[in-house]
Coordinates of N, CA and C in Angstrom, one line a residue:
X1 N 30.0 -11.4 1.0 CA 29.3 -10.2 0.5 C 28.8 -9.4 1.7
X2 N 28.8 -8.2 1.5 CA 28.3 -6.9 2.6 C 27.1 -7.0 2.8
X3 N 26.2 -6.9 3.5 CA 25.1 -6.8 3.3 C 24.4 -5.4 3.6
X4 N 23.8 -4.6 2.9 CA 23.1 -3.2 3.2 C 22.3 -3.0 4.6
X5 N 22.5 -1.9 5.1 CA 21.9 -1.8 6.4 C 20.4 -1.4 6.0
X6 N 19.1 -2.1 6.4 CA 17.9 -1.8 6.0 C 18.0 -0.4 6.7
X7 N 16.7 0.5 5.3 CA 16.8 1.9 5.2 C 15.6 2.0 6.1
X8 N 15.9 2.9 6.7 CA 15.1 3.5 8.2 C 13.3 3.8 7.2
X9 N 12.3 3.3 7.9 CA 11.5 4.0 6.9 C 10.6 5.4 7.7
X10 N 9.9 5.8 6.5 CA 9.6 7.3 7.6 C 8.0 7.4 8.1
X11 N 7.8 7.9 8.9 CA 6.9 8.3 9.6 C 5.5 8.5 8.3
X12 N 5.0 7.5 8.4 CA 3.6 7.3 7.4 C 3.4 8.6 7.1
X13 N 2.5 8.8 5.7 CA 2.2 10.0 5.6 C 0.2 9.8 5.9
X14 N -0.7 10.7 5.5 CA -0.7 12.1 4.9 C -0.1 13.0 6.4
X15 N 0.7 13.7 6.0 CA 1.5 15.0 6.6 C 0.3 16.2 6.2
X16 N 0.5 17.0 7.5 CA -0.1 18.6 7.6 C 1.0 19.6 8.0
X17 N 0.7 20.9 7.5 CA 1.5 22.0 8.8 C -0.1 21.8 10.0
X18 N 0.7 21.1 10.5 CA 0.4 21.2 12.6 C -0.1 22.2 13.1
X19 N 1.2 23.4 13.1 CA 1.0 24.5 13.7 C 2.4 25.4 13.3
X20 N 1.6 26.7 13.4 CA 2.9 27.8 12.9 C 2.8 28.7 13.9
X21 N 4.4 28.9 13.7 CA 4.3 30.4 15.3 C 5.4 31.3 14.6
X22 N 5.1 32.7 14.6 CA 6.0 33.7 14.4 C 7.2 33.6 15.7
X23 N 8.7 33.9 15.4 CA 9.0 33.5 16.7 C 9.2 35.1 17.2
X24 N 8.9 35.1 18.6 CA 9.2 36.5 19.2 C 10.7 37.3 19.1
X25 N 10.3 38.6 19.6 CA 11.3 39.6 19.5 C 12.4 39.0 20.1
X26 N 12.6 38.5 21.5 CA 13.6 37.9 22.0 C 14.6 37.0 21.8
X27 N 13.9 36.2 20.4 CA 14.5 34.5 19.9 C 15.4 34.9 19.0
X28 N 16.4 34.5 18.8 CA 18.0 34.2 18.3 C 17.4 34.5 17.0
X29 N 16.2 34.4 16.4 CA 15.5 33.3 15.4 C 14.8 34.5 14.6
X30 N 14.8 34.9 13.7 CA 13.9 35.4 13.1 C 12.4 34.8 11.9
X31 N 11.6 35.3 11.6 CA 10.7 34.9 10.5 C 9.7 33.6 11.6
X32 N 9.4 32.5 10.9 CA 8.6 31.7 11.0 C 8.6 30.3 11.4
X33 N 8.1 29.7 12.2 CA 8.2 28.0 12.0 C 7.2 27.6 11.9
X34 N 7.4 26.3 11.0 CA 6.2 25.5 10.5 C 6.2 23.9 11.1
X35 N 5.2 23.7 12.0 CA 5.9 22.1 12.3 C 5.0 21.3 11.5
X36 N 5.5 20.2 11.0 CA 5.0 19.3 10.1 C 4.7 17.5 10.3
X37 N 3.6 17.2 10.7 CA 3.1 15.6 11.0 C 2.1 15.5 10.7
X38 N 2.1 14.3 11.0 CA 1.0 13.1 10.9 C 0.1 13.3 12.0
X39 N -1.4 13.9 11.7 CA -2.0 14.1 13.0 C -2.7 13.0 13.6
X40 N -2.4 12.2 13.2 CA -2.7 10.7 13.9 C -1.9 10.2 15.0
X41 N -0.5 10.7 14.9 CA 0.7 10.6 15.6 C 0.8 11.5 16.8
X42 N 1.5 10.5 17.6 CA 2.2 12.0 18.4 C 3.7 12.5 17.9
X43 N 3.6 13.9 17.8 CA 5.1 14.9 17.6 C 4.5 15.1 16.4
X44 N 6.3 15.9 16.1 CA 5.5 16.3 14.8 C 7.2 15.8 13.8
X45 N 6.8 15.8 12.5 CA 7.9 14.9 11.8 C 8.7 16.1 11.3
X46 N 8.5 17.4 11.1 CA 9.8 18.2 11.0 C 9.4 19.3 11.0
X47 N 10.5 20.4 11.4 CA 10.1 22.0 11.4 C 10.9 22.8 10.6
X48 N 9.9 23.6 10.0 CA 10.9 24.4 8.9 C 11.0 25.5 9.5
X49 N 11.8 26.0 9.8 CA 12.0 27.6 10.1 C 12.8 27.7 9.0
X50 N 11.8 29.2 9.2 CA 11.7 30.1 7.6 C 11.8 32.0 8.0
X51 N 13.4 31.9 7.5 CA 13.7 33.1 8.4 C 14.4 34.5 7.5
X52 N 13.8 33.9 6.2 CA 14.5 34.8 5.2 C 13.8 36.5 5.2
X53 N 14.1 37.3 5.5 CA 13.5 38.5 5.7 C 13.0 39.1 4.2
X54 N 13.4 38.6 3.2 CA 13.0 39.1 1.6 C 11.5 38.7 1.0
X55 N 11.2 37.5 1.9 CA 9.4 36.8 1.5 C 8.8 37.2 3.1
X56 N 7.6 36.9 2.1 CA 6.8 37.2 3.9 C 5.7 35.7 4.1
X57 N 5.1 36.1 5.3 CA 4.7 34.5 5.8 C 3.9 33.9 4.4
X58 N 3.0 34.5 3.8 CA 2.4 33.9 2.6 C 3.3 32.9 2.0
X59 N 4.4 33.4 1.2 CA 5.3 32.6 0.6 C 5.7 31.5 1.5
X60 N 6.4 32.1 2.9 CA 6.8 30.9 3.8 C 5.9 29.9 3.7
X61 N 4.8 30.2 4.1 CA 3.8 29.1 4.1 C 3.3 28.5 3.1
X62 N 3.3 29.0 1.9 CA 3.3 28.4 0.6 C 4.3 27.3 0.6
X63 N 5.7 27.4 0.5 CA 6.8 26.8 0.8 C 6.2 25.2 1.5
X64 N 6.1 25.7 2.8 CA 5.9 24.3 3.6 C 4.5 23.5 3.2
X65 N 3.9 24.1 2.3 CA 2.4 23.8 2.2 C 3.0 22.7 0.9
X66 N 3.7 23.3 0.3 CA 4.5 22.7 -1.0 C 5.6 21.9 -0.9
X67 N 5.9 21.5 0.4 CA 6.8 20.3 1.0 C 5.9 19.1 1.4
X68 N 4.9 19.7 2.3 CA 3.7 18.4 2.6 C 3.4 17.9 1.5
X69 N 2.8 18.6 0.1 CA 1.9 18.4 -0.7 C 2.3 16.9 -1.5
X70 N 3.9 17.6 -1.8 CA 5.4 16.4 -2.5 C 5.5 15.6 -1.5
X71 N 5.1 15.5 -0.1 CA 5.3 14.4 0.3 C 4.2 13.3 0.6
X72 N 3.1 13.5 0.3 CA 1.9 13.4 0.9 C 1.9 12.6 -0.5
X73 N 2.5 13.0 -1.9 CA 1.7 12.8 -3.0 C 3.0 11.3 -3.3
X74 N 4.0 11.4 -2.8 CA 5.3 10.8 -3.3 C 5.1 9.2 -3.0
X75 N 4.4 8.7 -2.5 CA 3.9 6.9 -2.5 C 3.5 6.5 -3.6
X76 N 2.2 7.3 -3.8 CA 1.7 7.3 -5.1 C 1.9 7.5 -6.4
X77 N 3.1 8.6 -6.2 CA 3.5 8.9 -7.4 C 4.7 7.5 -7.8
X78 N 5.3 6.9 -6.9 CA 6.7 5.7 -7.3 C 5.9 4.8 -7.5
X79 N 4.2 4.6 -7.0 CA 4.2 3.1 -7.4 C 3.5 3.2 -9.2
X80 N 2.8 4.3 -9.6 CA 2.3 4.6 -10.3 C 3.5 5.0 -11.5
X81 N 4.5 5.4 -11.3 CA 5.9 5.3 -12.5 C 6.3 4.0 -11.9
X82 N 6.3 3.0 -11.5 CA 6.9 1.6 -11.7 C 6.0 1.0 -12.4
X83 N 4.7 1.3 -12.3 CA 3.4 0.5 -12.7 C 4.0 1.1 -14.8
X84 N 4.0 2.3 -14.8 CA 4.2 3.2 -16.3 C 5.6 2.4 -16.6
X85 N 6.4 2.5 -16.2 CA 7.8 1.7 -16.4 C 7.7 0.3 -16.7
X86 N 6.7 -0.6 -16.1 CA 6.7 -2.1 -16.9 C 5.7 -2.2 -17.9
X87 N 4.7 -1.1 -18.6 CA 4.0 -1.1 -19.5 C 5.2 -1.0 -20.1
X88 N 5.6 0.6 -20.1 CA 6.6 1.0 -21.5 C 7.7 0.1 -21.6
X89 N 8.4 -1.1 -20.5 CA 9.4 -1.5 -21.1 C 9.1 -2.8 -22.4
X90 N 7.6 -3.0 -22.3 CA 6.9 -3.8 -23.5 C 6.3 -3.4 -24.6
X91 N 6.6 -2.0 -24.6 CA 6.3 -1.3 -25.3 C 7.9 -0.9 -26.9
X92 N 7.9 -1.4 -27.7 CA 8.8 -1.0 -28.9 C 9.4 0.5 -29.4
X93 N 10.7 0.8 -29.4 CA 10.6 2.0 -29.1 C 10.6 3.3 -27.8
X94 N 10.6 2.5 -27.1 CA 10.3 3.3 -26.0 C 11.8 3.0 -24.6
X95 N 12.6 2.8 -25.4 CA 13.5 2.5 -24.2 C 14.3 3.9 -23.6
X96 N 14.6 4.7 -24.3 CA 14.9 6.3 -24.0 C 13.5 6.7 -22.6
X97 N 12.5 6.7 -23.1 CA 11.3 7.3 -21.8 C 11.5 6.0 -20.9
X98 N 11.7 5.2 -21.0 CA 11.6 4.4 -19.7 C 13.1 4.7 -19.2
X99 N 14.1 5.0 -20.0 CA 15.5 5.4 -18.7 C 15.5 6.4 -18.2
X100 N 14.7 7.4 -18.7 CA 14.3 8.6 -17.8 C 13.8 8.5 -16.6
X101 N 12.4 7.4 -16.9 CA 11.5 7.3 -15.9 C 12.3 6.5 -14.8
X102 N 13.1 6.0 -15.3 CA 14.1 4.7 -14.1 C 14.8 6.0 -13.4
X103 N 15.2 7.0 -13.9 CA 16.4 8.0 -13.5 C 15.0 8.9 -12.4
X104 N 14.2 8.8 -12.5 CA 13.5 9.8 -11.9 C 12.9 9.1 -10.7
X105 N 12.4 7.7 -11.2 CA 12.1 7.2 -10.0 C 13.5 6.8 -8.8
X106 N 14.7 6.5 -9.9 CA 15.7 6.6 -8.5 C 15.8 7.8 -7.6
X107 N 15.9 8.9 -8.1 CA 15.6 10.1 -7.7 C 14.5 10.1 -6.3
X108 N 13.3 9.7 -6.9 CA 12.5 9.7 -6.0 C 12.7 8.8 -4.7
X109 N 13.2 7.8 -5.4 CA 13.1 6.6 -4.0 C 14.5 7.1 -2.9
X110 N 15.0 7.9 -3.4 CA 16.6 8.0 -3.1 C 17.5 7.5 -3.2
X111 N 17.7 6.7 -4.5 CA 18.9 6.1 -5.2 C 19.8 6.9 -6.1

């Protein structure tokens, strides 16, 4: 039998935007970047550049504000639907919302 290569895990959360810079006239680059970590850490865990000329920094930074937020919240949210998933599987009737909830938590975990 194969055995699965253990999944890389990620950079603990709570996550912030770091720091944002407009990038200058000169850069290949237009619009915005957002770097995103763990300020406990050193570096930072990812950068969004956000270079769509149709929104302006508000939205951009809404965007990234709303990437931290989902990830910051996403621990809590899988153990708290696994916790909801073995009430309802003892629960009569209820097998439709718990395959949902299995479909959503795969989703979440990345299955």
């Amino acid at each position: 039998m194969k055995t699965q290569p253990k999944k890389q895990e990620h950079t603990p959360t709570p996550y912030s935007i770091m720091t944002s810079a407009k990038y200058d006239e000169n850069s290949k680059r237009s619009g915005w970047q957002f770097l995103i970590g763990n300020e406990s850490l050193p570096g930072y865990v990812a950068g969004i550049d956000c270079g769509n000329k149709d929104i302006g920094f508000e939205q951009e930074q809404a965007n990234a504000e709303f990437i931290v937020q989902a990830c910051n919240a996403h621990d809590e949210l899988v153990t708290t639907l696994k916790d909801l998933i073995d009430i309802a599987e003892a629960t009569h009737g209820a097998q439709e919302r718990v395959a949902r909830a299995k479909h959503a938590l795969a989703k979440a975990e990345g299955n």
